[in-house]
């Protein structure tokens, strides 16, 4: 799923020039190499298609399997 909200104000480094924030939530498969490729690919898309410099793009990656819930113990 992709949601774009162009009407949300965002400020990076104290100014409101073009910037982007993205979140990716995965259920496994996000290792360091995949994360680097995601950042590079999405950064290029932001720069080429939306004219947002790569330095003004923040990507939050969350792998749900990396923080798997502990079983609940019964009392």
Short mmCIF file of N, CA, C and O in Angstrom, two decimals:
data_model
loop_
_atom_site.label_atom_id
_atom_site.label_comp_id
_atom_site.label_asym_id
_atom_site.label_seq_id
_atom_site.Cartn_x
_atom_site.Cartn_y
_atom_site.Cartn_z
N UNK A 1 0.84 -1.16 0.00
CA UNK A 1 0.00 0.00 0.00
C UNK A 1 0.90 1.23 0.00
O UNK A 1 1.89 1.29 0.72
N UNK A 2 0.54 2.20 -0.78
CA UNK A 2 1.28 3.46 -0.85
C UNK A 2 0.28 4.59 -0.66
O UNK A 2 -0.76 4.63 -1.31
N UNK A 3 0.60 5.48 0.26
CA UNK A 3 -0.22 6.66 0.51
C UNK A 3 0.66 7.89 0.36
O UNK A 3 1.70 7.98 1.01
N UNK A 4 0.27 8.80 -0.50
CA UNK A 4 1.00 10.05 -0.66
C UNK A 4 0.13 11.18 -0.15
O UNK A 4 -1.04 11.29 -0.52
N UNK A 5 0.69 12.01 0.71
CA UNK A 5 -0.03 13.17 1.23
C UNK A 5 0.80 14.40 0.98
O UNK A 5 1.72 14.71 1.74
N UNK A 6 0.51 15.10 -0.08
CA UNK A 6 1.26 16.29 -0.43
C UNK A 6 0.88 17.51 0.37
O UNK A 6 1.58 18.51 0.38
N UNK A 7 -0.23 17.45 1.09
CA UNK A 7 -0.71 18.61 1.83
C UNK A 7 -0.19 18.67 3.27
O UNK A 7 -0.49 19.60 4.00
N UNK A 8 0.59 17.69 3.67
CA UNK A 8 1.11 17.65 5.04
C UNK A 8 2.42 18.44 5.10
O UNK A 8 3.39 18.10 4.40
N UNK A 9 2.46 19.51 5.91
CA UNK A 9 3.71 20.28 6.00
C UNK A 9 4.82 19.46 6.67
O UNK A 9 4.56 18.72 7.62
N UNK A 10 6.02 19.58 6.16
CA UNK A 10 7.16 18.87 6.73
C UNK A 10 8.37 19.80 6.72
O UNK A 10 8.55 20.57 5.79
N UNK A 11 9.15 19.73 7.77
CA UNK A 11 10.33 20.59 7.88
C UNK A 11 11.55 19.73 8.19
O UNK A 11 11.54 18.95 9.13
N UNK A 12 12.57 19.84 7.35
CA UNK A 12 13.85 19.17 7.58
C UNK A 12 14.89 20.26 7.77
O UNK A 12 14.95 21.20 6.98
N UNK A 13 15.71 20.09 8.79
CA UNK A 13 16.82 21.02 9.02
C UNK A 13 16.34 22.47 9.13
O UNK A 13 17.02 23.40 8.70
N UNK A 14 15.14 22.65 9.67
CA UNK A 14 14.65 23.99 9.93
C UNK A 14 14.07 24.73 8.74
O UNK A 14 13.71 25.89 8.86
N UNK A 15 13.94 24.08 7.58
CA UNK A 15 13.30 24.77 6.45
C UNK A 15 12.23 23.88 5.83
O UNK A 15 12.16 22.69 6.10
N UNK A 16 11.40 24.49 5.01
CA UNK A 16 10.25 23.77 4.45
C UNK A 16 10.39 23.50 2.95
O UNK A 16 9.40 23.33 2.25
N UNK A 17 11.64 23.41 2.48
CA UNK A 17 11.85 23.01 1.09
C UNK A 17 11.37 21.57 0.92
O UNK A 17 11.10 20.89 1.90
N UNK A 18 11.28 21.10 -0.33
CA UNK A 18 10.79 19.76 -0.59
C UNK A 18 11.47 18.70 0.27
O UNK A 18 12.69 18.69 0.41
N UNK A 19 10.69 17.84 0.88
CA UNK A 19 11.20 16.78 1.74
C UNK A 19 10.20 15.64 1.76
O UNK A 19 9.04 15.82 1.36
N UNK A 20 10.63 14.48 2.20
CA UNK A 20 9.73 13.32 2.26
C UNK A 20 10.09 12.44 3.44
O UNK A 20 11.24 12.35 3.85
N UNK A 21 9.07 11.79 3.98
CA UNK A 21 9.20 10.82 5.06
C UNK A 21 8.41 9.59 4.63
O UNK A 21 7.29 9.71 4.14
N UNK A 22 8.99 8.42 4.80
CA UNK A 22 8.30 7.18 4.44
C UNK A 22 8.53 6.13 5.52
O UNK A 22 9.55 6.15 6.21
N UNK A 23 7.56 5.26 5.66
CA UNK A 23 7.67 4.14 6.59
C UNK A 23 7.40 2.86 5.82
O UNK A 23 6.49 2.80 5.00
N UNK A 24 8.22 1.85 6.10
CA UNK A 24 8.00 0.52 5.53
C UNK A 24 7.92 -0.45 6.70
O UNK A 24 8.79 -0.47 7.56
N UNK A 25 6.85 -1.22 6.73
CA UNK A 25 6.68 -2.25 7.75
C UNK A 25 6.69 -3.59 7.03
O UNK A 25 5.95 -3.80 6.07
N UNK A 26 7.55 -4.48 7.48
CA UNK A 26 7.71 -5.77 6.84
C UNK A 26 7.50 -6.89 7.86
O UNK A 26 7.75 -6.72 9.05
N UNK A 27 7.07 -8.02 7.35
CA UNK A 27 6.92 -9.20 8.19
C UNK A 27 8.03 -10.19 7.83
O UNK A 27 7.80 -11.34 7.49
N UNK A 28 9.26 -9.69 7.90
CA UNK A 28 10.43 -10.52 7.60
C UNK A 28 11.08 -10.14 6.29
O UNK A 28 10.45 -9.53 5.42
N UNK A 29 12.36 -10.44 6.16
CA UNK A 29 13.06 -10.24 4.91
C UNK A 29 13.79 -8.92 4.78
O UNK A 29 14.38 -8.64 3.75
N UNK A 30 13.76 -8.07 5.80
CA UNK A 30 14.45 -6.78 5.72
C UNK A 30 15.78 -6.90 6.46
O UNK A 30 15.85 -6.73 7.67
N UNK A 31 16.83 -7.24 5.73
CA UNK A 31 18.15 -7.26 6.33
C UNK A 31 18.89 -5.99 5.91
O UNK A 31 18.34 -5.13 5.23
N UNK A 32 20.13 -5.86 6.29
CA UNK A 32 20.89 -4.65 6.01
C UNK A 32 21.01 -4.38 4.52
O UNK A 32 20.85 -3.25 4.07
N UNK A 33 21.26 -5.42 3.74
CA UNK A 33 21.41 -5.24 2.30
C UNK A 33 20.09 -4.76 1.66
O UNK A 33 20.08 -3.85 0.83
N UNK A 34 19.00 -5.37 2.04
CA UNK A 34 17.68 -4.98 1.50
C UNK A 34 17.36 -3.55 1.90
O UNK A 34 16.87 -2.76 1.09
N UNK A 35 17.66 -3.20 3.15
CA UNK A 35 17.40 -1.85 3.63
C UNK A 35 18.19 -0.81 2.81
O UNK A 35 17.65 0.21 2.40
N UNK A 36 19.44 -1.10 2.54
CA UNK A 36 20.27 -0.18 1.74
C UNK A 36 19.70 -0.01 0.34
O UNK A 36 19.65 1.10 -0.20
N UNK A 37 19.26 -1.12 -0.27
CA UNK A 37 18.68 -1.05 -1.61
C UNK A 37 17.37 -0.26 -1.61
O UNK A 37 17.10 0.51 -2.54
N UNK A 38 16.56 -0.45 -0.58
CA UNK A 38 15.31 0.31 -0.47
C UNK A 38 15.59 1.81 -0.37
O UNK A 38 14.94 2.61 -1.06
N UNK A 39 16.52 2.17 0.48
CA UNK A 39 16.86 3.59 0.65
C UNK A 39 17.36 4.18 -0.66
O UNK A 39 16.93 5.27 -1.07
N UNK A 40 18.25 3.48 -1.34
CA UNK A 40 18.80 3.98 -2.61
C UNK A 40 17.71 4.09 -3.68
O UNK A 40 17.61 5.11 -4.37
N UNK A 41 16.89 3.07 -3.80
CA UNK A 41 15.84 3.07 -4.83
C UNK A 41 14.80 4.14 -4.57
O UNK A 41 14.45 4.92 -5.47
N UNK A 42 14.28 4.18 -3.36
CA UNK A 42 13.26 5.18 -3.04
C UNK A 42 13.83 6.60 -3.09
O UNK A 42 13.14 7.53 -3.54
N UNK A 43 15.06 6.77 -2.68
CA UNK A 43 15.71 8.08 -2.77
C UNK A 43 15.82 8.55 -4.21
O UNK A 43 15.57 9.72 -4.53
N UNK A 44 16.16 7.63 -5.12
CA UNK A 44 16.24 7.98 -6.55
C UNK A 44 14.87 8.34 -7.11
O UNK A 44 14.74 9.29 -7.88
N UNK A 45 13.86 7.60 -6.72
CA UNK A 45 12.50 7.91 -7.19
C UNK A 45 12.08 9.29 -6.69
O UNK A 45 11.52 10.09 -7.44
N UNK A 46 12.32 9.58 -5.42
CA UNK A 46 11.97 10.88 -4.86
C UNK A 46 12.67 12.01 -5.61
O UNK A 46 12.06 13.03 -5.92
N UNK A 47 13.94 11.80 -5.90
CA UNK A 47 14.71 12.84 -6.58
C UNK A 47 14.29 12.98 -8.05
O UNK A 47 14.05 14.09 -8.53
N UNK A 48 14.16 11.87 -8.76
CA UNK A 48 13.88 11.91 -10.19
C UNK A 48 12.43 12.28 -10.52
O UNK A 48 12.17 13.04 -11.45
N UNK A 49 11.48 11.77 -9.75
CA UNK A 49 10.07 11.97 -10.06
C UNK A 49 9.43 13.14 -9.31
O UNK A 49 8.50 13.77 -9.83
N UNK A 50 9.91 13.41 -8.09
CA UNK A 50 9.28 14.45 -7.26
C UNK A 50 10.20 15.63 -6.96
O UNK A 50 9.82 16.53 -6.21
N UNK A 51 11.42 15.59 -7.49
CA UNK A 51 12.42 16.67 -7.28
C UNK A 51 12.73 16.91 -5.80
O UNK A 51 12.98 18.02 -5.38
N UNK A 52 12.71 15.84 -5.03
CA UNK A 52 13.09 15.92 -3.61
C UNK A 52 14.50 15.35 -3.48
O UNK A 52 14.72 14.18 -3.77
N UNK A 53 15.47 16.18 -3.06
CA UNK A 53 16.85 15.70 -2.94
C UNK A 53 16.95 14.50 -1.99
O UNK A 53 16.22 14.42 -1.00
N UNK A 54 17.85 13.59 -2.32
CA UNK A 54 18.03 12.39 -1.49
C UNK A 54 18.36 12.73 -0.05
O UNK A 54 17.97 12.01 0.87
N UNK A 55 19.05 13.83 0.17
CA UNK A 55 19.42 14.24 1.53
C UNK A 55 18.23 14.75 2.33
O UNK A 55 18.34 14.95 3.53
N UNK A 56 17.07 14.94 1.67
CA UNK A 56 15.88 15.43 2.36
C UNK A 56 14.78 14.36 2.37
O UNK A 56 13.60 14.65 2.42
N UNK A 57 15.21 13.10 2.36
CA UNK A 57 14.30 11.97 2.38
C UNK A 57 14.65 11.09 3.57
O UNK A 57 15.80 10.69 3.74
N UNK A 58 13.67 10.80 4.43
CA UNK A 58 13.89 9.96 5.61
C UNK A 58 13.04 8.71 5.47
O UNK A 58 11.84 8.80 5.20
N UNK A 59 13.66 7.56 5.64
CA UNK A 59 12.95 6.28 5.53
C UNK A 59 13.05 5.53 6.85
O UNK A 59 14.15 5.26 7.34
N UNK A 60 11.91 5.19 7.40
CA UNK A 60 11.85 4.39 8.62
C UNK A 60 11.46 2.97 8.21
O UNK A 60 10.44 2.76 7.56
N UNK A 61 12.30 1.99 8.56
CA UNK A 61 12.05 0.59 8.20
C UNK A 61 11.84 -0.20 9.49
O UNK A 61 12.66 -0.14 10.40
N UNK A 62 10.74 -0.91 9.56
CA UNK A 62 10.42 -1.69 10.75
C UNK A 62 10.11 -3.12 10.32
O UNK A 62 9.22 -3.35 9.49
N UNK A 63 10.85 -4.06 10.85
CA UNK A 63 10.64 -5.48 10.57
C UNK A 63 9.96 -6.10 11.78
O UNK A 63 10.57 -6.19 12.85
N UNK A 64 8.71 -6.50 11.64
CA UNK A 64 7.95 -7.01 12.78
C UNK A 64 8.53 -8.30 13.35
O UNK A 64 8.34 -8.58 14.52
N UNK A 65 9.25 -9.07 12.55
CA UNK A 65 9.83 -10.32 13.06
C UNK A 65 11.05 -10.06 13.92
O UNK A 65 11.43 -10.90 14.72
N UNK A 66 11.68 -8.91 13.77
CA UNK A 66 12.86 -8.58 14.57
C UNK A 66 12.50 -8.30 16.01
O UNK A 66 13.33 -8.39 16.90
N UNK A 67 11.25 -7.95 16.25
CA UNK A 67 10.79 -7.65 17.61
C UNK A 67 9.59 -8.51 17.94
O UNK A 67 8.58 -8.04 18.44
N UNK A 68 9.69 -9.79 17.63
CA UNK A 68 8.57 -10.70 17.86
C UNK A 68 8.15 -10.67 19.33
O UNK A 68 8.97 -10.61 20.24
N UNK A 69 6.87 -10.68 19.55
CA UNK A 69 6.33 -10.62 20.90
C UNK A 69 6.70 -11.87 21.68
O UNK A 69 6.73 -12.97 21.14
N UNK A 70 6.96 -11.67 22.95
CA UNK A 70 7.24 -12.81 23.84
C UNK A 70 5.92 -13.47 24.23
O UNK A 70 4.91 -12.79 24.37
N UNK A 71 5.94 -14.77 24.44
CA UNK A 71 4.71 -15.43 24.87
C UNK A 71 4.24 -14.87 26.22
O UNK A 71 5.05 -14.53 27.08
N UNK A 72 2.95 -14.78 26.38
CA UNK A 72 2.38 -14.29 27.64
C UNK A 72 2.35 -15.47 28.61
O UNK A 72 1.78 -16.52 28.31
N UNK A 73 2.95 -15.26 29.77
CA UNK A 73 2.97 -16.33 30.76
C UNK A 73 1.68 -16.32 31.55
O UNK A 73 1.10 -15.27 31.81
N UNK A 74 1.21 -17.50 31.91
CA UNK A 74 0.00 -17.62 32.72
C UNK A 74 0.37 -17.57 34.19
O UNK A 74 1.37 -18.10 34.61
N UNK A 75 -0.46 -16.93 34.94
CA UNK A 75 -0.20 -16.82 36.39
C UNK A 75 -0.84 -17.96 37.13
O UNK A 75 -1.81 -18.49 36.84
#
